[in-house]
PDB file of C-alpha atoms in Angstrom:
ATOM      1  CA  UNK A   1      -5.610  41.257  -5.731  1.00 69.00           C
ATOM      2  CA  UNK A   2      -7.278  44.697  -6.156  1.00 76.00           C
ATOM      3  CA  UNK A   3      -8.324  45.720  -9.337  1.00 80.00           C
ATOM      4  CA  UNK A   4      -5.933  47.757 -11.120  1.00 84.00           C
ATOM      5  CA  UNK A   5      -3.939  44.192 -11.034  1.00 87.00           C
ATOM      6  CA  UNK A   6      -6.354  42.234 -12.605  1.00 89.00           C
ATOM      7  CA  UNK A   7      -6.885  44.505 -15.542  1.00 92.00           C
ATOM      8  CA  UNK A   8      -3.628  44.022 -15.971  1.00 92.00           C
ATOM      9  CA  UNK A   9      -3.270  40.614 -15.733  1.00 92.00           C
ATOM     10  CA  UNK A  10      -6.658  39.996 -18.401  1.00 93.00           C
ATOM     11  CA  UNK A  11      -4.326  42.713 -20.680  1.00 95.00           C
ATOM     12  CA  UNK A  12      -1.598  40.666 -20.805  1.00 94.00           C
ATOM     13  CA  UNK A  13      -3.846  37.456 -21.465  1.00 94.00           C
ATOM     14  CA  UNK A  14      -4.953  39.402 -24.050  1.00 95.00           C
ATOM     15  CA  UNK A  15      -1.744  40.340 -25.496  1.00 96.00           C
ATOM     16  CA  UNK A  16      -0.558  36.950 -25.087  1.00 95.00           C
ATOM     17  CA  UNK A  17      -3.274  35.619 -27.292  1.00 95.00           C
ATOM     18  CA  UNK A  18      -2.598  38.401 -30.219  1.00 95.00           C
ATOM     19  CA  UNK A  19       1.603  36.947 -29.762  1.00 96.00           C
ATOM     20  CA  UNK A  20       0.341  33.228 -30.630  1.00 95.00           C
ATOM     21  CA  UNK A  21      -2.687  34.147 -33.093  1.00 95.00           C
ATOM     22  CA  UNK A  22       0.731  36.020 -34.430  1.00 96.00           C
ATOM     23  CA  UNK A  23       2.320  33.113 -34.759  1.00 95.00           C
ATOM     24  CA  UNK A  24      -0.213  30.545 -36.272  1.00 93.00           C
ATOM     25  CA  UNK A  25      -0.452  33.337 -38.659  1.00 94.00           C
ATOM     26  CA  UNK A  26       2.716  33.246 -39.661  1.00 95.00           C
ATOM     27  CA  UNK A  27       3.250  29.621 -39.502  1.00 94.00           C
ATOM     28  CA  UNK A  28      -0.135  29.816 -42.095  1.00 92.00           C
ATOM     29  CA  UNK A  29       1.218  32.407 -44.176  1.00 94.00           C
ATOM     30  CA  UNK A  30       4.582  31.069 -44.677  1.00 94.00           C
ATOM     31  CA  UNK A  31       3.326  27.707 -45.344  1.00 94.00           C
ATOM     32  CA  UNK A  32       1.228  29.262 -48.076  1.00 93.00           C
ATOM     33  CA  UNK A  33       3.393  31.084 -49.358  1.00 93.00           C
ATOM     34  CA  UNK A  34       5.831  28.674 -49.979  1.00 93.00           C
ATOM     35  CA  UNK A  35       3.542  26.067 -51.233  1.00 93.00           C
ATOM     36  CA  UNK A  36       2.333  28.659 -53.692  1.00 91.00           C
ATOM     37  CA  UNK A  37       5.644  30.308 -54.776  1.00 89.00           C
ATOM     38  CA  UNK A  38       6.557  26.977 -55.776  1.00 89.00           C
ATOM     39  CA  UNK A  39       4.051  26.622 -58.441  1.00 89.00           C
ATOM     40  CA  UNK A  40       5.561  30.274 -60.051  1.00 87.00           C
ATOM     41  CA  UNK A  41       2.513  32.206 -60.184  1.00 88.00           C
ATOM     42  CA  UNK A  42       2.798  35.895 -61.454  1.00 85.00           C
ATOM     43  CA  UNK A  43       4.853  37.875 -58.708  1.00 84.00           C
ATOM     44  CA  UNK A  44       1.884  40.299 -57.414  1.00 84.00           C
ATOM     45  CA  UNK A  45      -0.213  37.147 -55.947  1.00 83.00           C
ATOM     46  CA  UNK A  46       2.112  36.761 -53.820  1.00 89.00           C
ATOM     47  CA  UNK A  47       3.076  40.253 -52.353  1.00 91.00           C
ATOM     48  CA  UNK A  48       0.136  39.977 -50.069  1.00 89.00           C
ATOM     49  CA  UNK A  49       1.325  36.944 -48.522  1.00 91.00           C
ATOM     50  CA  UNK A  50       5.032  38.358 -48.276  1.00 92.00           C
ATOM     51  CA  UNK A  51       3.740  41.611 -46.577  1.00 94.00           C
ATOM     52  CA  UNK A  52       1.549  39.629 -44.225  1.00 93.00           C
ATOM     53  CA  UNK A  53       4.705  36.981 -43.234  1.00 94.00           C
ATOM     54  CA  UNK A  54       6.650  40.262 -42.196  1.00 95.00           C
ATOM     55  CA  UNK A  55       4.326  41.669 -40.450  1.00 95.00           C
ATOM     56  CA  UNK A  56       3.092  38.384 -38.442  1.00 95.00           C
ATOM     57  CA  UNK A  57       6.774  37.846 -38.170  1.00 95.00           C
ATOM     58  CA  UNK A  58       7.269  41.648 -36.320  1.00 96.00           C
ATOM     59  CA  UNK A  59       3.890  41.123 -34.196  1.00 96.00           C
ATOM     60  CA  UNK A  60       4.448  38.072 -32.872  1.00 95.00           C
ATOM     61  CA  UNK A  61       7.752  39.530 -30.638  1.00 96.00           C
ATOM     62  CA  UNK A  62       6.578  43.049 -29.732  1.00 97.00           C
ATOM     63  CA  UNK A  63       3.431  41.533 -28.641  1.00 97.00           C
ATOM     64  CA  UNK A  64       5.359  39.270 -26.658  1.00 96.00           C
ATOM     65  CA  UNK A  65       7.335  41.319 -25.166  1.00 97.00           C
ATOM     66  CA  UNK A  66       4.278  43.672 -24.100  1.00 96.00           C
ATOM     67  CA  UNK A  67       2.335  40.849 -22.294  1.00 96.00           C
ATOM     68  CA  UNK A  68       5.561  39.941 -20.675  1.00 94.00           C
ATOM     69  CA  UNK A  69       5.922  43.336 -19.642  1.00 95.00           C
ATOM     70  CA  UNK A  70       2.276  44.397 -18.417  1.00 95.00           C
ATOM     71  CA  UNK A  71       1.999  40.643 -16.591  1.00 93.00           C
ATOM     72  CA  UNK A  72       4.855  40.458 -14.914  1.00 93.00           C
ATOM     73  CA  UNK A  73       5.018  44.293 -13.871  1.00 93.00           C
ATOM     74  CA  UNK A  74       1.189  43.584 -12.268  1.00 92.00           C
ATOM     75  CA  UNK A  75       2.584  40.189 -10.852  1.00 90.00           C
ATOM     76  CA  UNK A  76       5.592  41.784  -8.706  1.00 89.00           C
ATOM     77  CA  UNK A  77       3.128  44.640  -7.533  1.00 90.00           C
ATOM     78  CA  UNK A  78       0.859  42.114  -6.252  1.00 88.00           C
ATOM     79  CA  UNK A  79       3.385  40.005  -4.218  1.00 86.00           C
ATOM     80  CA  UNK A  80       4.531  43.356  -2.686  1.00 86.00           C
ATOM     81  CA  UNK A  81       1.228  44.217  -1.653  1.00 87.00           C
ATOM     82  CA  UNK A  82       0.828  40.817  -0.084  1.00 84.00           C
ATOM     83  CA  UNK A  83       3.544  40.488   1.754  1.00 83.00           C
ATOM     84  CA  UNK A  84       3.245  43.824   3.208  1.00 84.00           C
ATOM     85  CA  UNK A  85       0.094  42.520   4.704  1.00 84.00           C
ATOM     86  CA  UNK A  86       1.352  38.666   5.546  1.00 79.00           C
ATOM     87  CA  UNK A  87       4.179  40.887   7.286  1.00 79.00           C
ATOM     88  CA  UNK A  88       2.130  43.277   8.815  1.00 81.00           C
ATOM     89  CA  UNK A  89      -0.339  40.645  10.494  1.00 77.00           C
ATOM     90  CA  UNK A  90       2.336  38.200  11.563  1.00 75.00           C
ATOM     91  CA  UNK A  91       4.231  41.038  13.188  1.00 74.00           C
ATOM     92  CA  UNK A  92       2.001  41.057  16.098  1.00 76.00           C
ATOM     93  CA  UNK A  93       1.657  37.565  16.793  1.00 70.00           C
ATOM     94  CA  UNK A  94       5.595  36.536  16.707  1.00 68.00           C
ATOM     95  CA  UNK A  95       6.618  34.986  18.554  1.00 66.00           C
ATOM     96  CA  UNK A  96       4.572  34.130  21.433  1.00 65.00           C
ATOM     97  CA  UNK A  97       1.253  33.633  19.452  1.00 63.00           C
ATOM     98  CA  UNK A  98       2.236  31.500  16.583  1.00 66.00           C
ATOM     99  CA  UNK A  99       0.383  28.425  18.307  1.00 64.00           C
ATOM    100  CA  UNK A 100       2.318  25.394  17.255  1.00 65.00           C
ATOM    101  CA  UNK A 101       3.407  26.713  13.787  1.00 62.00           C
ATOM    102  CA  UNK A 102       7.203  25.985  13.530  1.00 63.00           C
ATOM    103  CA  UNK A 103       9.574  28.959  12.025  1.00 65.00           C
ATOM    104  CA  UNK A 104      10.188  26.636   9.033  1.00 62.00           C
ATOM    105  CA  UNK A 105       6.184  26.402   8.574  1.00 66.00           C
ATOM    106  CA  UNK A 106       6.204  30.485   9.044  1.00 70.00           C
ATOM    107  CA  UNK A 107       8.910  31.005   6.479  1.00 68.00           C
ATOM    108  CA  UNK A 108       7.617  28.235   3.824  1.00 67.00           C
ATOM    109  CA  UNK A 109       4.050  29.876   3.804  1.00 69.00           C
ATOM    110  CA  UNK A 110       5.764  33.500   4.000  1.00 73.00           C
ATOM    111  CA  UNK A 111       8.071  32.706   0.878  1.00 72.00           C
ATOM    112  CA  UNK A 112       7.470  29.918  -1.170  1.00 72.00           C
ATOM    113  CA  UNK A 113       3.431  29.459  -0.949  1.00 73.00           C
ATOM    114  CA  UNK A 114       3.247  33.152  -1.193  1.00 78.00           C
ATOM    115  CA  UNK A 115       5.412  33.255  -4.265  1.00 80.00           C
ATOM    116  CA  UNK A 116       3.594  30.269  -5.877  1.00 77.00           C
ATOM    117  CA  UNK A 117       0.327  32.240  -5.032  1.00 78.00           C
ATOM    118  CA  UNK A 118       1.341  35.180  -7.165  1.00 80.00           C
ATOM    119  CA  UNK A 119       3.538  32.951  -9.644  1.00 82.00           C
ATOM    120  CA  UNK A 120       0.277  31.456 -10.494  1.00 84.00           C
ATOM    121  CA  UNK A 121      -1.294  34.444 -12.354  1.00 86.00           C
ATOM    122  CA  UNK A 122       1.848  34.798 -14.910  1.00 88.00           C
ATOM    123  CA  UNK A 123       2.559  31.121 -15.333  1.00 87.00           C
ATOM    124  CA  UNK A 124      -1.652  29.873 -15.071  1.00 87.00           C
ATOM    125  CA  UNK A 125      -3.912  33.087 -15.699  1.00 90.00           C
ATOM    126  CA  UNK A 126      -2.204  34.559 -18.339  1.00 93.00           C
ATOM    127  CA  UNK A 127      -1.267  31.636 -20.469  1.00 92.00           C
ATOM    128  CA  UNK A 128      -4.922  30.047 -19.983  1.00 92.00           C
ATOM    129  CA  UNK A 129      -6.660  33.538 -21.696  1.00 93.00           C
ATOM    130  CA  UNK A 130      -4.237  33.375 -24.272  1.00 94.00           C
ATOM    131  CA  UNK A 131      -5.005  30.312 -25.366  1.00 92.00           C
ATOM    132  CA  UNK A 132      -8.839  31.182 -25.320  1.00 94.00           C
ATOM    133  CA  UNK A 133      -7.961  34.657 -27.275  1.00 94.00           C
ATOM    134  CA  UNK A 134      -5.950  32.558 -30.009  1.00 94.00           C
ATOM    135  CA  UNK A 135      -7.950  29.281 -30.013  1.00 94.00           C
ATOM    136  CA  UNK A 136     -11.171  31.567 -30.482  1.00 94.00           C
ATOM    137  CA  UNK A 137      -9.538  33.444 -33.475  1.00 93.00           C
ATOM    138  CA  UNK A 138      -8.736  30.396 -35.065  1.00 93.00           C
ATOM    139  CA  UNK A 139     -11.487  28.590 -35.104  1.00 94.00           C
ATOM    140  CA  UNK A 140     -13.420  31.707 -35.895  1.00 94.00           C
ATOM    141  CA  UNK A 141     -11.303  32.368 -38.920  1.00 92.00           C
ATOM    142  CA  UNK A 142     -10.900  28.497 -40.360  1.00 93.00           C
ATOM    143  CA  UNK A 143     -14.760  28.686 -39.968  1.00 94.00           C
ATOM    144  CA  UNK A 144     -15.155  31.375 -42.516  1.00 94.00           C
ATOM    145  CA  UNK A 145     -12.713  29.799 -44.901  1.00 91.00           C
ATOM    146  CA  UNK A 146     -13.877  26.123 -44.375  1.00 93.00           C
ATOM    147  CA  UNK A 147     -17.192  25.194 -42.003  1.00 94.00           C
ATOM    148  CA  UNK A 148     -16.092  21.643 -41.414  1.00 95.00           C
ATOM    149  CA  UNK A 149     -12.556  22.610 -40.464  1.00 94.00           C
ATOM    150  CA  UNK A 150     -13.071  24.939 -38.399  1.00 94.00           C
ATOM    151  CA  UNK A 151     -15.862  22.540 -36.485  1.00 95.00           C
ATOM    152  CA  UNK A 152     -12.915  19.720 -36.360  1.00 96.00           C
ATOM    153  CA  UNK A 153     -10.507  22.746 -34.994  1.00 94.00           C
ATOM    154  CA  UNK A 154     -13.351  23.717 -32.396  1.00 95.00           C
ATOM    155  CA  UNK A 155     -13.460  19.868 -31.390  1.00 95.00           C
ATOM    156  CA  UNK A 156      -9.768  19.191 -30.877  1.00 93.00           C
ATOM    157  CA  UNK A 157      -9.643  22.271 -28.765  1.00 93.00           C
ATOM    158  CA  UNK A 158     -12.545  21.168 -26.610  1.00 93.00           C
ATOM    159  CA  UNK A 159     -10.592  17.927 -26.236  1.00 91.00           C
ATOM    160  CA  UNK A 160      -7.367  19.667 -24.956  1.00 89.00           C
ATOM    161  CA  UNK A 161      -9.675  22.320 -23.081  1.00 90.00           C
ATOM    162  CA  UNK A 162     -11.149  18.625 -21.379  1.00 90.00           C
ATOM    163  CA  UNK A 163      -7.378  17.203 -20.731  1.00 88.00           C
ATOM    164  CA  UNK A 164      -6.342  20.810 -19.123  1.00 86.00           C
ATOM    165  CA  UNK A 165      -9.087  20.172 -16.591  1.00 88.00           C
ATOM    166  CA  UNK A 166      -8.610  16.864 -15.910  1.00 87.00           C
ATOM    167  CA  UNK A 167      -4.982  17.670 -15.112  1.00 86.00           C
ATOM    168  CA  UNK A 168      -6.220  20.700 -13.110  1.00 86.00           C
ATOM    169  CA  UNK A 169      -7.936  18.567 -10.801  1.00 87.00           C
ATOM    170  CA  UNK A 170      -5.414  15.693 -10.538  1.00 84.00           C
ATOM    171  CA  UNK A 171      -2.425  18.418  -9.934  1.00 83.00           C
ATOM    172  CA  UNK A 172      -5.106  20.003  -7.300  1.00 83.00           C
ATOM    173  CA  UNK A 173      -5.240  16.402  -5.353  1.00 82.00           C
ATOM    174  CA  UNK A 174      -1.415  16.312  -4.784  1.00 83.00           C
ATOM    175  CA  UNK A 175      -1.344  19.953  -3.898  1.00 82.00           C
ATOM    176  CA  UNK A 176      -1.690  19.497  -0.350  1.00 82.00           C
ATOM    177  CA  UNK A 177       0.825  16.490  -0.181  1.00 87.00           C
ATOM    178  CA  UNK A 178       3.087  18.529  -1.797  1.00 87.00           C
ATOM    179  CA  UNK A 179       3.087  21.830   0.361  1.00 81.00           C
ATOM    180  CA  UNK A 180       3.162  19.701   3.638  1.00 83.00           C
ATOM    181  CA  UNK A 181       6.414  17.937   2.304  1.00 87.00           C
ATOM    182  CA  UNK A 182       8.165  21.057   1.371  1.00 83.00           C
ATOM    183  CA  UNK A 183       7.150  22.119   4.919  1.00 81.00           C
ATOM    184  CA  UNK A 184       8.920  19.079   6.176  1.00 85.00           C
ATOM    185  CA  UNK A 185      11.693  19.749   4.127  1.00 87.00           C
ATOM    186  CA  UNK A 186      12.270  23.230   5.826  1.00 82.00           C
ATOM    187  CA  UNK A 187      11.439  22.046   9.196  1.00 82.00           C
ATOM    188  CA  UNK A 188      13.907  19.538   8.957  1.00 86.00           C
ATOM    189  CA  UNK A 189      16.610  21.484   7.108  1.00 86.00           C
ATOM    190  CA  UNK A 190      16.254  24.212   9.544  1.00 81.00           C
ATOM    191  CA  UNK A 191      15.988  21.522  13.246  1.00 82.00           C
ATOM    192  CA  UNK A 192      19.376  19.935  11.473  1.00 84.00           C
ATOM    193  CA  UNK A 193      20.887  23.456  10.871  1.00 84.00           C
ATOM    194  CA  UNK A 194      20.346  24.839  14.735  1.00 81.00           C
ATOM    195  CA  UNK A 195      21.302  21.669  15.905  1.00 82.00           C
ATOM    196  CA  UNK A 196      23.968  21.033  13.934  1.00 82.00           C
ATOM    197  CA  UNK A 197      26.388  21.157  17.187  1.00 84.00           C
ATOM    198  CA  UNK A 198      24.458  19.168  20.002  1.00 85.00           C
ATOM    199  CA  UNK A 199      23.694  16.355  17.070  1.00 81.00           C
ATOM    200  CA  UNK A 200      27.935  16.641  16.217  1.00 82.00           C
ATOM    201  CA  UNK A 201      28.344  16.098  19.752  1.00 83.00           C
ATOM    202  CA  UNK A 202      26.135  13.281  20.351  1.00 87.00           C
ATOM    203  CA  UNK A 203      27.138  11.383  17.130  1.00 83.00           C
ATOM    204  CA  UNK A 204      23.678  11.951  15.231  1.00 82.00           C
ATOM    205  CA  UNK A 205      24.843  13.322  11.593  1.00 82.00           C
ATOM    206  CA  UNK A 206      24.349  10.141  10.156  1.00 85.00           C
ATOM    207  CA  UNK A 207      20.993   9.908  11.573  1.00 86.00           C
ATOM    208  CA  UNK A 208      19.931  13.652  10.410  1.00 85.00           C
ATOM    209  CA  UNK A 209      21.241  13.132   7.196  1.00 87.00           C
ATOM    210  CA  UNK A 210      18.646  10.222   7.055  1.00 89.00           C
ATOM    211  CA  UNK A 211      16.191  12.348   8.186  1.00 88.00           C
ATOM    212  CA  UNK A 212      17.334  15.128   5.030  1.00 88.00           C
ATOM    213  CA  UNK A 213      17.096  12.191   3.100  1.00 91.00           C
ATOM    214  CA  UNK A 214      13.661  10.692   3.804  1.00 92.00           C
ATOM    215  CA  UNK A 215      12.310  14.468   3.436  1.00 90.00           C
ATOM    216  CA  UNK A 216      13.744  14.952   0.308  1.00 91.00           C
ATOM    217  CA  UNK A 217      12.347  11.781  -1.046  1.00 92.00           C
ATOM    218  CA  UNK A 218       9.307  12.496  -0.057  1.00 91.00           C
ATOM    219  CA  UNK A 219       8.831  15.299  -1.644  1.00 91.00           C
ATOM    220  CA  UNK A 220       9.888  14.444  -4.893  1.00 92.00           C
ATOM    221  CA  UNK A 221       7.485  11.341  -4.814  1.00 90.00           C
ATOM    222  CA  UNK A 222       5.106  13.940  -4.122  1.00 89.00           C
ATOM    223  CA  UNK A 223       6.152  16.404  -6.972  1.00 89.00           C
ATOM    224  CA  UNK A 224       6.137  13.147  -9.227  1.00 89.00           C
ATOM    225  CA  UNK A 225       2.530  12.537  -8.150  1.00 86.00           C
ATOM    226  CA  UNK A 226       1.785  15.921  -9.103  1.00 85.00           C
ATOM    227  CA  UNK A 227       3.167  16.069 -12.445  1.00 87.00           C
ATOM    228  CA  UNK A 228       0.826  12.841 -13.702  1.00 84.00           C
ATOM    229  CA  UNK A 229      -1.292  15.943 -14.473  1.00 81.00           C
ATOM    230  CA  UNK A 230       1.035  17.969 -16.765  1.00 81.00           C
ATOM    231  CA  UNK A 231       2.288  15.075 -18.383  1.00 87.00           C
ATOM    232  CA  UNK A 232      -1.483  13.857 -19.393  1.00 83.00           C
ATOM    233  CA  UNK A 233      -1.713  17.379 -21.267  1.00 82.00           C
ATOM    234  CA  UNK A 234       1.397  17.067 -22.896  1.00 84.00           C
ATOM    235  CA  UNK A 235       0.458  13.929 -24.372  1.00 86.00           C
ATOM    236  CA  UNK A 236      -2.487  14.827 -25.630  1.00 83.00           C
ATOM    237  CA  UNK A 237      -1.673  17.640 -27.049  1.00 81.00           C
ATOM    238  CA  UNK A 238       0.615  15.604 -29.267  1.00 82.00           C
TER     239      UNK A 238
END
């Protein structure tokens, strides 16, 4: 990644934080506000609160939008870049200096490890300095209204800050299962495929069909395994 795409990248973190600080702002404001409205106070207390709802409600979207924009733009310029240079060393060694890599092993590392590579900076990078930007701003905030709030807030976002990394490193221990089934998957999708005649002629689609079968299951197993992780966060966060 060179570095004019990971500016970007923190940029859109950072934008992604000022979209949810937008919104926990307006969920705050609007809560106020209607708590307080409903105890008819004299109309200029609450214009504050009304011009503050509109404008968290406008920021939240165009700040959105912008870190969508900036992170995604920086994303797709960085798989370019990086499969112009997977293509441009694998050029020379196909096809006689491969070793014992299999096309389907070629093509799931050129495509889908690749992609989940890159994928990882939108879908991981960004949202993870988001949450810092936001859960930073909030605690900083509550603080200066109310200490001991904003030393609870702090603590329950150390605890979810503790569950993230514990799901980190259980995802991280199926990762390898799961990229050596999704290799199987290809190898045997793409054997079955080539072969498709000589196994007609021999009477063998029931047995590669099996063999579709057993891959398949195994990699779901494995992408169950995997998702313990995500599912740990999740309920904790609740």
């Amino acid at each position: 990644m060179n570095g004019s795409v990971r500016q970007r990248i923190i940029l859109g973190g950072l934008l992604g934080g000022a979209a949810t600080a937008a919104g926990i702002a307006l969920t705050a404001t609007s809560g106020w506000l209607i708590v307080r409205a409903a105890e008819h106070p004299v109309l200029l207390t609450l214009f504050v609160a009304i011009v503050g709802v509109r404008t968290f409600g406008m920021a939240r979207p165009f700040f959105r939008y912008l870190e969508r924009v900036v992170s995604h733009d920086a994303a797709l310029e960085d798989l370019a870049e990086r499969r112009t240079s997977v293509y441009a060393a694998l050029v020379p060694l196909t096809p006689a200096r491969l070793g014992r890599r299999s096309r389907a092993t070629v093509l799931t590392a050129v495509v889908d490890d690749l992609t989940d590579a890159v994928e990882s900076q939108v879908r991981v990078t960004v949202p993870v300095l988001s949450s810092i930007v936001a859960g930073a701003l909030a605690v900083v905030l509550t603080a200066l209204i109310a200490p001991i709030s904003g030393l609870i807030l702090a603590g329950l976002l150390l605890a979810i800050a503790a569950a993230c990394l514990l799901a980190w490193k259980l995802e991280s221990a199926a990762l390898a299962e799961v990229l050596d089934a999704r290799a199987e998957v290809l190898r045997v999708s793409d054997l079955v495929a080539r072969q498709a005649s000589e196994l007609q002629a021999i009477g063998a689609e029931a047995t590669a069909i099996r063999w579709l079968d057993q891959a398949h299951d195994t990699l779901a197993a494995a992408v169950r395994r995997q998702s313990r992780g995500r599912a740990l966060v999740s309920a904790v966060t609740l």
